[in-house]
Short mmCIF file of N, CA and C in Angstrom, two decimals:
data_model
loop_
_atom_site.label_atom_id
_atom_site.label_comp_id
_atom_site.label_asym_id
_atom_site.label_seq_id
_atom_site.Cartn_x
_atom_site.Cartn_y
_atom_site.Cartn_z
N UNK A 98 0.84 -1.18 0.00
CA UNK A 98 0.00 0.00 0.00
C UNK A 98 0.89 1.25 0.00
N UNK A 99 0.58 2.16 -0.89
CA UNK A 99 1.38 3.38 -1.01
C UNK A 99 1.01 4.37 0.10
N UNK A 100 2.02 4.99 0.69
CA UNK A 100 1.81 5.97 1.74
C UNK A 100 1.28 7.27 1.13
N UNK A 101 0.32 7.91 1.81
CA UNK A 101 -0.15 9.19 1.30
C UNK A 101 0.97 10.23 1.34
N UNK A 102 0.97 11.09 0.36
CA UNK A 102 2.00 12.12 0.29
C UNK A 102 1.39 13.46 0.66
N UNK A 103 2.14 14.24 1.37
CA UNK A 103 1.74 15.58 1.76
C UNK A 103 2.70 16.55 1.09
N UNK A 104 2.18 17.40 0.23
CA UNK A 104 3.03 18.31 -0.53
C UNK A 104 2.64 19.74 -0.19
N UNK A 105 3.63 20.55 0.11
CA UNK A 105 3.42 21.98 0.34
C UNK A 105 4.08 22.73 -0.80
N UNK A 106 3.30 23.57 -1.44
CA UNK A 106 3.83 24.36 -2.54
C UNK A 106 3.59 25.83 -2.29
N UNK A 107 4.55 26.64 -2.66
CA UNK A 107 4.37 28.08 -2.58
C UNK A 107 3.69 28.55 -3.87
N UNK A 108 2.59 29.25 -3.73
CA UNK A 108 1.87 29.76 -4.89
C UNK A 108 2.26 31.22 -5.08
N UNK A 109 2.79 31.54 -6.25
CA UNK A 109 3.21 32.91 -6.53
C UNK A 109 2.46 33.51 -7.72
N UNK A 110 1.67 32.72 -8.40
CA UNK A 110 0.93 33.19 -9.57
C UNK A 110 -0.16 34.18 -9.11
N UNK A 111 -0.09 35.44 -9.55
CA UNK A 111 -1.07 36.45 -9.12
C UNK A 111 -2.52 36.07 -9.44
N UNK A 112 -2.73 35.41 -10.57
CA UNK A 112 -4.10 35.01 -10.92
C UNK A 112 -4.63 33.96 -9.95
N UNK A 113 -3.78 33.01 -9.59
CA UNK A 113 -4.18 31.97 -8.63
C UNK A 113 -4.43 32.57 -7.25
N UNK A 114 -3.60 33.51 -6.84
CA UNK A 114 -3.78 34.18 -5.55
C UNK A 114 -5.09 34.97 -5.55
N UNK A 115 -5.40 35.64 -6.65
CA UNK A 115 -6.65 36.40 -6.76
C UNK A 115 -7.86 35.48 -6.69
N UNK A 116 -7.80 34.31 -7.34
CA UNK A 116 -8.91 33.35 -7.27
C UNK A 116 -9.11 32.86 -5.84
N UNK A 117 -8.01 32.61 -5.14
CA UNK A 117 -8.08 32.16 -3.75
C UNK A 117 -8.72 33.24 -2.88
N UNK A 118 -8.27 34.47 -3.02
CA UNK A 118 -8.82 35.57 -2.22
C UNK A 118 -10.29 35.84 -2.53
N UNK A 119 -10.70 35.60 -3.78
CA UNK A 119 -12.09 35.82 -4.16
C UNK A 119 -13.04 34.88 -3.43
N UNK A 120 -12.52 33.78 -2.90
CA UNK A 120 -13.32 32.83 -2.13
C UNK A 120 -13.12 33.03 -0.63
N UNK A 121 -11.87 33.15 -0.21
CA UNK A 121 -11.54 33.19 1.21
C UNK A 121 -12.06 34.47 1.89
N UNK A 122 -11.88 35.60 1.26
CA UNK A 122 -12.28 36.85 1.91
C UNK A 122 -13.79 36.95 2.12
N UNK A 123 -14.63 36.67 1.12
CA UNK A 123 -16.07 36.71 1.39
C UNK A 123 -16.52 35.60 2.35
N UNK A 124 -15.85 34.45 2.32
CA UNK A 124 -16.20 33.38 3.26
C UNK A 124 -15.92 33.84 4.69
N UNK A 125 -14.83 34.57 4.88
CA UNK A 125 -14.51 35.10 6.20
C UNK A 125 -15.56 36.11 6.67
N UNK A 126 -16.01 36.97 5.75
CA UNK A 126 -17.06 37.93 6.12
C UNK A 126 -18.35 37.20 6.47
N UNK A 127 -18.70 36.15 5.71
CA UNK A 127 -19.91 35.37 6.01
C UNK A 127 -19.79 34.64 7.33
N UNK A 128 -18.62 34.08 7.61
CA UNK A 128 -18.38 33.39 8.87
C UNK A 128 -18.50 34.35 10.05
N UNK A 129 -17.89 35.53 9.91
CA UNK A 129 -17.97 36.53 10.97
C UNK A 129 -19.41 36.98 11.19
N UNK A 130 -20.15 37.18 10.11
CA UNK A 130 -21.55 37.58 10.21
C UNK A 130 -22.34 36.51 10.98
N UNK A 131 -22.13 35.26 10.62
CA UNK A 131 -22.83 34.16 11.28
C UNK A 131 -22.52 34.12 12.77
N UNK A 132 -21.27 34.31 13.11
CA UNK A 132 -20.87 34.28 14.52
C UNK A 132 -21.65 35.29 15.34
N UNK A 133 -21.89 36.47 14.78
CA UNK A 133 -22.58 37.53 15.52
C UNK A 133 -24.10 37.47 15.41
N UNK A 134 -24.64 36.57 14.58
CA UNK A 134 -26.09 36.51 14.39
C UNK A 134 -26.72 35.18 14.78
N UNK A 135 -25.97 34.33 15.51
CA UNK A 135 -26.54 33.05 15.93
C UNK A 135 -27.85 33.25 16.70
N UNK A 136 -27.89 34.24 17.56
CA UNK A 136 -29.08 34.50 18.35
C UNK A 136 -30.31 34.78 17.52
N UNK A 137 -30.10 35.36 16.33
CA UNK A 137 -31.22 35.64 15.43
C UNK A 137 -31.73 34.37 14.75
N UNK A 138 -30.88 33.36 14.65
CA UNK A 138 -31.22 32.15 13.88
C UNK A 138 -31.77 31.02 14.75
N UNK A 139 -31.49 31.08 16.05
CA UNK A 139 -31.94 30.02 16.94
C UNK A 139 -33.27 30.41 17.57
N UNK A 140 -34.14 29.50 17.83
CA UNK A 140 -34.04 28.04 17.74
C UNK A 140 -34.46 27.45 16.40
N UNK A 141 -34.97 28.29 15.45
CA UNK A 141 -35.50 27.72 14.20
C UNK A 141 -34.46 26.98 13.37
N UNK A 142 -33.16 27.23 13.61
CA UNK A 142 -32.12 26.56 12.83
C UNK A 142 -31.70 25.22 13.42
N UNK A 143 -32.12 24.89 14.62
CA UNK A 143 -31.70 23.65 15.27
C UNK A 143 -32.12 22.43 14.44
N UNK A 144 -31.16 21.55 14.19
CA UNK A 144 -31.43 20.34 13.41
C UNK A 144 -31.53 20.60 11.92
N UNK A 145 -31.14 21.77 11.48
CA UNK A 145 -31.24 22.14 10.06
C UNK A 145 -29.89 22.67 9.58
N UNK A 146 -29.82 23.05 8.33
CA UNK A 146 -28.61 23.60 7.73
C UNK A 146 -28.77 25.10 7.53
N UNK A 147 -27.69 25.81 7.79
CA UNK A 147 -27.66 27.26 7.58
C UNK A 147 -26.59 27.55 6.54
N UNK A 148 -26.98 28.26 5.49
CA UNK A 148 -26.03 28.76 4.49
C UNK A 148 -26.00 30.27 4.63
N UNK A 149 -24.81 30.84 4.48
CA UNK A 149 -24.67 32.29 4.56
C UNK A 149 -23.97 32.77 3.30
N UNK A 150 -24.60 33.75 2.65
CA UNK A 150 -24.01 34.42 1.48
C UNK A 150 -24.43 35.87 1.56
N UNK A 151 -23.53 36.76 1.20
CA UNK A 151 -23.85 38.18 1.25
C UNK A 151 -24.26 38.64 2.63
N UNK A 152 -23.71 38.01 3.65
CA UNK A 152 -24.04 38.28 5.05
C UNK A 152 -25.55 38.18 5.29
N UNK A 153 -26.14 37.13 4.71
CA UNK A 153 -27.55 36.82 4.89
C UNK A 153 -27.68 35.31 5.07
N UNK A 154 -28.53 34.89 6.01
CA UNK A 154 -28.67 33.46 6.31
C UNK A 154 -29.86 32.86 5.57
N UNK A 155 -29.69 31.58 5.21
CA UNK A 155 -30.73 30.80 4.56
C UNK A 155 -30.79 29.46 5.27
N UNK A 156 -31.94 29.13 5.83
CA UNK A 156 -32.12 27.90 6.62
C UNK A 156 -32.93 26.91 5.80
N UNK A 157 -32.47 25.65 5.78
CA UNK A 157 -33.17 24.61 5.03
C UNK A 157 -32.92 23.25 5.68
N UNK A 158 -33.68 22.26 5.23
CA UNK A 158 -33.55 20.91 5.79
C UNK A 158 -32.37 20.14 5.22
N UNK A 159 -31.86 20.54 4.06
CA UNK A 159 -30.69 19.88 3.48
C UNK A 159 -29.63 20.93 3.17
N UNK A 160 -28.38 20.49 3.13
CA UNK A 160 -27.30 21.42 2.80
C UNK A 160 -27.43 21.93 1.37
N UNK A 161 -27.86 21.05 0.47
CA UNK A 161 -28.02 21.44 -0.93
C UNK A 161 -29.08 22.53 -1.09
N UNK A 162 -30.18 22.39 -0.37
CA UNK A 162 -31.25 23.38 -0.47
C UNK A 162 -30.80 24.72 0.13
N UNK A 163 -30.13 24.68 1.26
CA UNK A 163 -29.65 25.91 1.89
C UNK A 163 -28.66 26.63 0.97
N UNK A 164 -27.73 25.86 0.41
CA UNK A 164 -26.73 26.46 -0.48
C UNK A 164 -27.38 27.01 -1.75
N UNK A 165 -28.33 26.28 -2.30
CA UNK A 165 -29.01 26.74 -3.52
C UNK A 165 -29.74 28.06 -3.27
N UNK A 166 -30.38 28.20 -2.13
CA UNK A 166 -31.08 29.45 -1.80
C UNK A 166 -30.07 30.59 -1.66
N UNK A 167 -28.96 30.32 -1.00
CA UNK A 167 -27.94 31.36 -0.80
C UNK A 167 -27.35 31.80 -2.14
N UNK A 168 -27.02 30.85 -3.00
CA UNK A 168 -26.43 31.16 -4.30
C UNK A 168 -27.44 31.90 -5.18
N UNK A 169 -28.70 31.51 -5.13
CA UNK A 169 -29.72 32.19 -5.93
C UNK A 169 -29.88 33.65 -5.50
N UNK A 170 -29.79 33.90 -4.21
CA UNK A 170 -29.95 35.26 -3.71
C UNK A 170 -28.70 36.12 -3.90
N UNK A 171 -27.52 35.47 -3.87
CA UNK A 171 -26.25 36.20 -3.96
C UNK A 171 -25.28 35.47 -4.90
N UNK A 172 -25.57 35.44 -6.20
CA UNK A 172 -24.72 34.69 -7.13
C UNK A 172 -23.30 35.24 -7.24
N UNK A 173 -23.10 36.48 -6.87
CA UNK A 173 -21.77 37.08 -6.95
C UNK A 173 -20.87 36.68 -5.79
N UNK A 174 -21.44 36.15 -4.71
CA UNK A 174 -20.68 35.79 -3.51
C UNK A 174 -20.09 34.39 -3.69
N UNK A 175 -18.78 34.32 -3.84
CA UNK A 175 -18.10 33.03 -4.02
C UNK A 175 -17.70 32.40 -2.69
N UNK A 176 -18.01 33.07 -1.58
CA UNK A 176 -17.61 32.58 -0.27
C UNK A 176 -18.78 32.06 0.55
N UNK A 177 -19.71 31.36 -0.09
CA UNK A 177 -20.86 30.80 0.61
C UNK A 177 -20.38 29.76 1.62
N UNK A 178 -20.90 29.84 2.83
CA UNK A 178 -20.60 28.81 3.82
C UNK A 178 -21.89 28.10 4.20
N UNK A 179 -21.78 26.81 4.52
CA UNK A 179 -22.93 26.00 4.91
C UNK A 179 -22.55 25.25 6.17
N UNK A 180 -23.45 25.23 7.13
CA UNK A 180 -23.17 24.58 8.40
C UNK A 180 -24.42 23.90 8.93
N UNK A 181 -24.24 22.70 9.46
CA UNK A 181 -25.33 22.01 10.14
C UNK A 181 -25.39 22.51 11.57
N UNK A 182 -26.61 22.74 12.06
CA UNK A 182 -26.80 23.21 13.43
C UNK A 182 -27.36 22.06 14.25
N UNK A 183 -26.53 21.48 15.07
CA UNK A 183 -26.92 20.32 15.87
C UNK A 183 -27.99 20.71 16.89
N UNK A 184 -29.01 19.88 17.04
CA UNK A 184 -30.03 20.16 18.04
C UNK A 184 -29.58 19.79 19.45
N UNK A 185 -28.49 19.05 19.55
CA UNK A 185 -27.97 18.63 20.86
C UNK A 185 -27.22 19.76 21.52
N UNK A 186 -27.36 19.83 22.81
CA UNK A 186 -26.63 20.83 23.58
C UNK A 186 -25.44 20.17 24.26
N UNK A 187 -24.45 20.96 24.57
CA UNK A 187 -23.30 20.44 25.26
C UNK A 187 -22.16 20.13 24.32
N UNK A 188 -21.05 19.65 24.87
CA UNK A 188 -19.86 19.39 24.04
C UNK A 188 -20.06 18.20 23.13
N UNK A 189 -19.38 18.24 21.99
CA UNK A 189 -19.39 17.12 21.05
C UNK A 189 -17.99 16.57 20.94
N UNK A 190 -17.93 15.26 20.81
CA UNK A 190 -16.62 14.60 20.69
C UNK A 190 -16.54 13.93 19.35
#
């Protein structure tokens, strides 16, 4: 059995860096927005999926549905994030 390889490469191509930033930066804004708006989404989001695009939340029963709603509302946002909201309270292992 072949051992998995881990390769680290330095990316210097400006076009590749721009593509990366076009996803990472809006995803960070969406993540930060979600962090500060959990109280607005609970309890209706428990046991469901939350997608965030354009600093707006979309709640659905499946990740695909949540993401589709977010993309339809904000097609320009390449940093859509999707997260399942566990209905269980307490620590998870």
